[in-house]
Amino acid sequence: MAALQKYVSSPLGAALAAGCLLVMVLCAQGGAAAPITSHCRLNKSDFQEPYIFNHTFTLAQEASLADNITDVRLIGNKLFQGINQVTKRCYVLKQVLNFILEEVLFPRSDEFHPHMKKVVPFFSKLSKKLSQCHIENDNQHIQRNVQNLKNTVKKLGESGEIKVIGELNLLFITLKRECAQVEQGWKMDY
């Protein structure tokens, strides 16, 4: 017993003991880790550069002029249907942001000069900051809502991509509202 106490009092022994304790706790939970939601946040300062606000809104306005589908809204209340928890709402936006970057903004980055050249890196930076945002439990309705948006964009084709660009201002506002407020636990009622 004295040898065990001496081993655990060493830094390496203490670290191993802590690791073993963690493994035992995870085994007791059936191997399931607790959901990781602490990374589902952005800082308000991420949105405070005035030039990016202006470029995003100007880009959205230019694309809106080419948007002939007026009866469809992509970024809105429907996206959050059945999702009330703030961290889950931010996770939805992370999923939407990644889709928009990969399927629309990167492929169309040579259009809508000069605004696209400023906006794409901004949204990429936000995506990188949200990369560790995960929701492990009860996310079927989240995936369904995100998939509905993806399906709508793909169904509309090029018009859907233009609509996405035309709603980047809504994405900007919604990301700021839902993801930069997480640390205060602030929630918007819809």
XYZ file of C-alpha atoms in Angstrom:
190
model
C 0.000 0.000 0.000
C 2.873 2.393 0.832
C 4.388 1.720 -2.600
C 1.052 2.548 -4.281
C 0.769 5.818 -2.311
C 4.341 6.740 -3.287
C 3.605 5.923 -6.969
C 0.390 8.004 -7.033
C 2.160 10.954 -5.367
C 4.546 11.202 -8.323
C 3.398 13.441 -11.248
C 3.335 10.555 -13.719
C 1.508 8.282 -11.302
C -1.066 10.968 -10.540
C -1.708 11.498 -14.245
C -2.123 7.776 -14.825
C -4.453 7.471 -11.846
C -6.568 10.344 -13.168
C -6.685 8.690 -16.590
C -7.779 5.397 -15.063
C -10.486 7.181 -13.096
C -11.739 8.817 -16.312
C -11.838 5.445 -18.086
C -13.775 3.933 -15.181
C -16.314 6.782 -15.263
C -16.767 6.415 -19.042
C -17.209 2.649 -18.664
C -19.835 3.236 -15.986
C -21.676 5.515 -18.466
C -21.581 2.808 -21.113
C -18.663 4.476 -22.887
C -20.661 7.549 -23.844
C -18.946 10.845 -23.276
C -20.881 13.906 -22.232
C -21.898 16.166 -25.128
C -19.314 18.779 -26.033
C -21.061 22.111 -26.373
C -18.626 24.584 -24.831
C -17.047 25.260 -28.231
C -20.348 26.351 -29.766
C -19.618 30.031 -29.395
C -18.092 32.991 -31.084
C -16.947 36.278 -29.609
C -18.859 39.472 -30.188
C -15.571 40.972 -31.332
C -15.613 38.607 -34.327
C -18.441 40.719 -35.734
C -17.231 44.215 -34.821
C -15.089 45.028 -37.814
C -17.260 47.550 -39.688
C -15.806 46.788 -43.099
C -16.918 43.138 -42.925
C -20.442 44.153 -42.003
C -20.542 46.505 -44.990
C -19.028 43.975 -47.408
C -21.394 41.210 -46.264
C -24.493 43.360 -46.608
C -23.403 44.832 -49.949
C -22.648 41.358 -51.307
C -26.040 40.082 -50.137
C -27.761 43.081 -51.694
C -26.026 42.556 -55.053
C -26.949 38.862 -55.089
C -30.530 39.674 -54.079
C -30.887 41.667 -57.288
C -30.250 38.436 -59.215
C -32.483 36.345 -56.910
C -35.786 35.674 -58.648
C -37.106 33.235 -56.023
C -39.022 35.404 -53.598
C -41.177 32.772 -51.881
C -38.301 30.827 -50.261
C -36.308 31.853 -47.199
C -33.275 29.732 -46.321
C -31.927 31.455 -43.204
C -34.896 31.991 -40.916
C -37.127 30.533 -38.229
C -37.731 27.301 -40.151
C -34.053 26.454 -39.763
C -34.500 26.314 -35.973
C -37.827 24.497 -35.881
C -37.888 22.350 -32.723
C -34.499 23.648 -31.532
C -34.659 25.881 -28.477
C -31.303 25.398 -26.756
C -28.835 28.119 -27.712
C -25.840 25.813 -28.135
C -27.857 23.559 -30.444
C -28.960 26.577 -32.477
C -25.320 27.595 -32.869
C -24.468 24.028 -33.888
C -27.152 24.248 -36.608
C -25.527 27.439 -37.859
C -22.112 25.770 -37.845
C -23.509 23.029 -40.070
C -25.192 25.567 -42.369
C -22.068 27.731 -42.520
C -19.891 24.766 -43.496
C -22.342 23.778 -46.230
C -22.532 27.327 -47.575
C -18.753 27.683 -47.625
C -18.082 24.344 -49.302
C -20.972 24.234 -51.758
C -21.530 27.896 -52.610
C -18.935 30.432 -51.523
C -15.717 28.572 -52.353
C -16.914 27.502 -55.827
C -18.285 30.974 -56.591
C -15.506 32.991 -54.946
C -14.547 34.616 -58.261
C -17.942 36.323 -58.539
C -19.322 39.512 -56.967
C -16.016 41.390 -56.759
C -14.638 42.880 -54.521
C -16.983 41.889 -51.714
C -16.699 38.113 -52.062
C -12.918 38.355 -51.558
C -13.515 39.910 -48.123
C -16.559 37.900 -47.048
C -15.317 34.363 -47.811
C -12.254 34.616 -45.498
C -14.442 36.128 -42.764
C -16.942 33.249 -42.849
C -14.056 30.751 -43.136
C -12.568 32.198 -39.951
C -15.904 31.787 -38.156
C -16.171 28.217 -39.421
C -12.702 27.440 -38.099
C -13.622 28.888 -34.692
C -16.732 26.678 -34.602
C -14.904 23.554 -35.787
C -14.869 22.057 -32.283
C -18.610 22.647 -31.799
C -20.325 19.256 -31.510
C -23.660 18.016 -30.255
C -23.563 14.289 -29.650
C -26.983 13.557 -28.213
C -30.441 14.061 -29.662
C -29.481 15.723 -32.933
C -31.822 14.018 -35.424
C -34.065 17.082 -35.720
C -30.981 19.268 -36.143
C -29.688 17.123 -38.992
C -33.162 17.052 -40.568
C -33.432 20.862 -40.519
C -29.947 21.283 -42.001
C -30.633 18.623 -44.635
C -33.857 20.407 -45.625
C -31.860 23.572 -46.292
C -29.249 21.640 -48.293
C -31.937 19.879 -50.323
C -33.672 23.182 -51.083
C -30.446 24.809 -52.282
C -29.525 21.818 -54.429
C -33.049 21.570 -55.854
C -32.963 25.247 -56.851
C -29.530 24.824 -58.463
C -27.785 28.040 -59.454
C -30.795 30.066 -58.278
C -30.423 28.438 -54.857
C -26.766 29.386 -54.717
C -27.611 32.991 -55.603
C -30.292 32.931 -52.889
C -27.706 31.723 -50.356
C -25.388 34.597 -51.260
C -28.356 36.967 -51.070
C -29.027 35.797 -47.512
C -25.458 36.127 -46.212
C -26.573 39.215 -44.309
C -29.138 37.042 -42.491
C -26.459 34.439 -41.790
C -24.170 37.168 -40.385
C -26.906 38.499 -38.070
C -28.056 35.043 -36.981
C -24.530 33.804 -36.258
C -23.915 36.881 -34.153
C -27.213 36.523 -32.298
C -27.072 32.784 -31.677
C -23.362 32.040 -31.316
C -21.890 35.183 -29.777
C -24.469 35.150 -26.996
C -23.934 31.587 -25.774
C -21.722 32.518 -22.844
C -24.489 34.629 -21.328
C -27.072 31.913 -21.880
C -29.149 34.411 -23.825
C -31.948 32.988 -25.924
C -34.213 34.562 -28.507
C -37.855 33.499 -28.481
C -39.469 32.805 -31.830
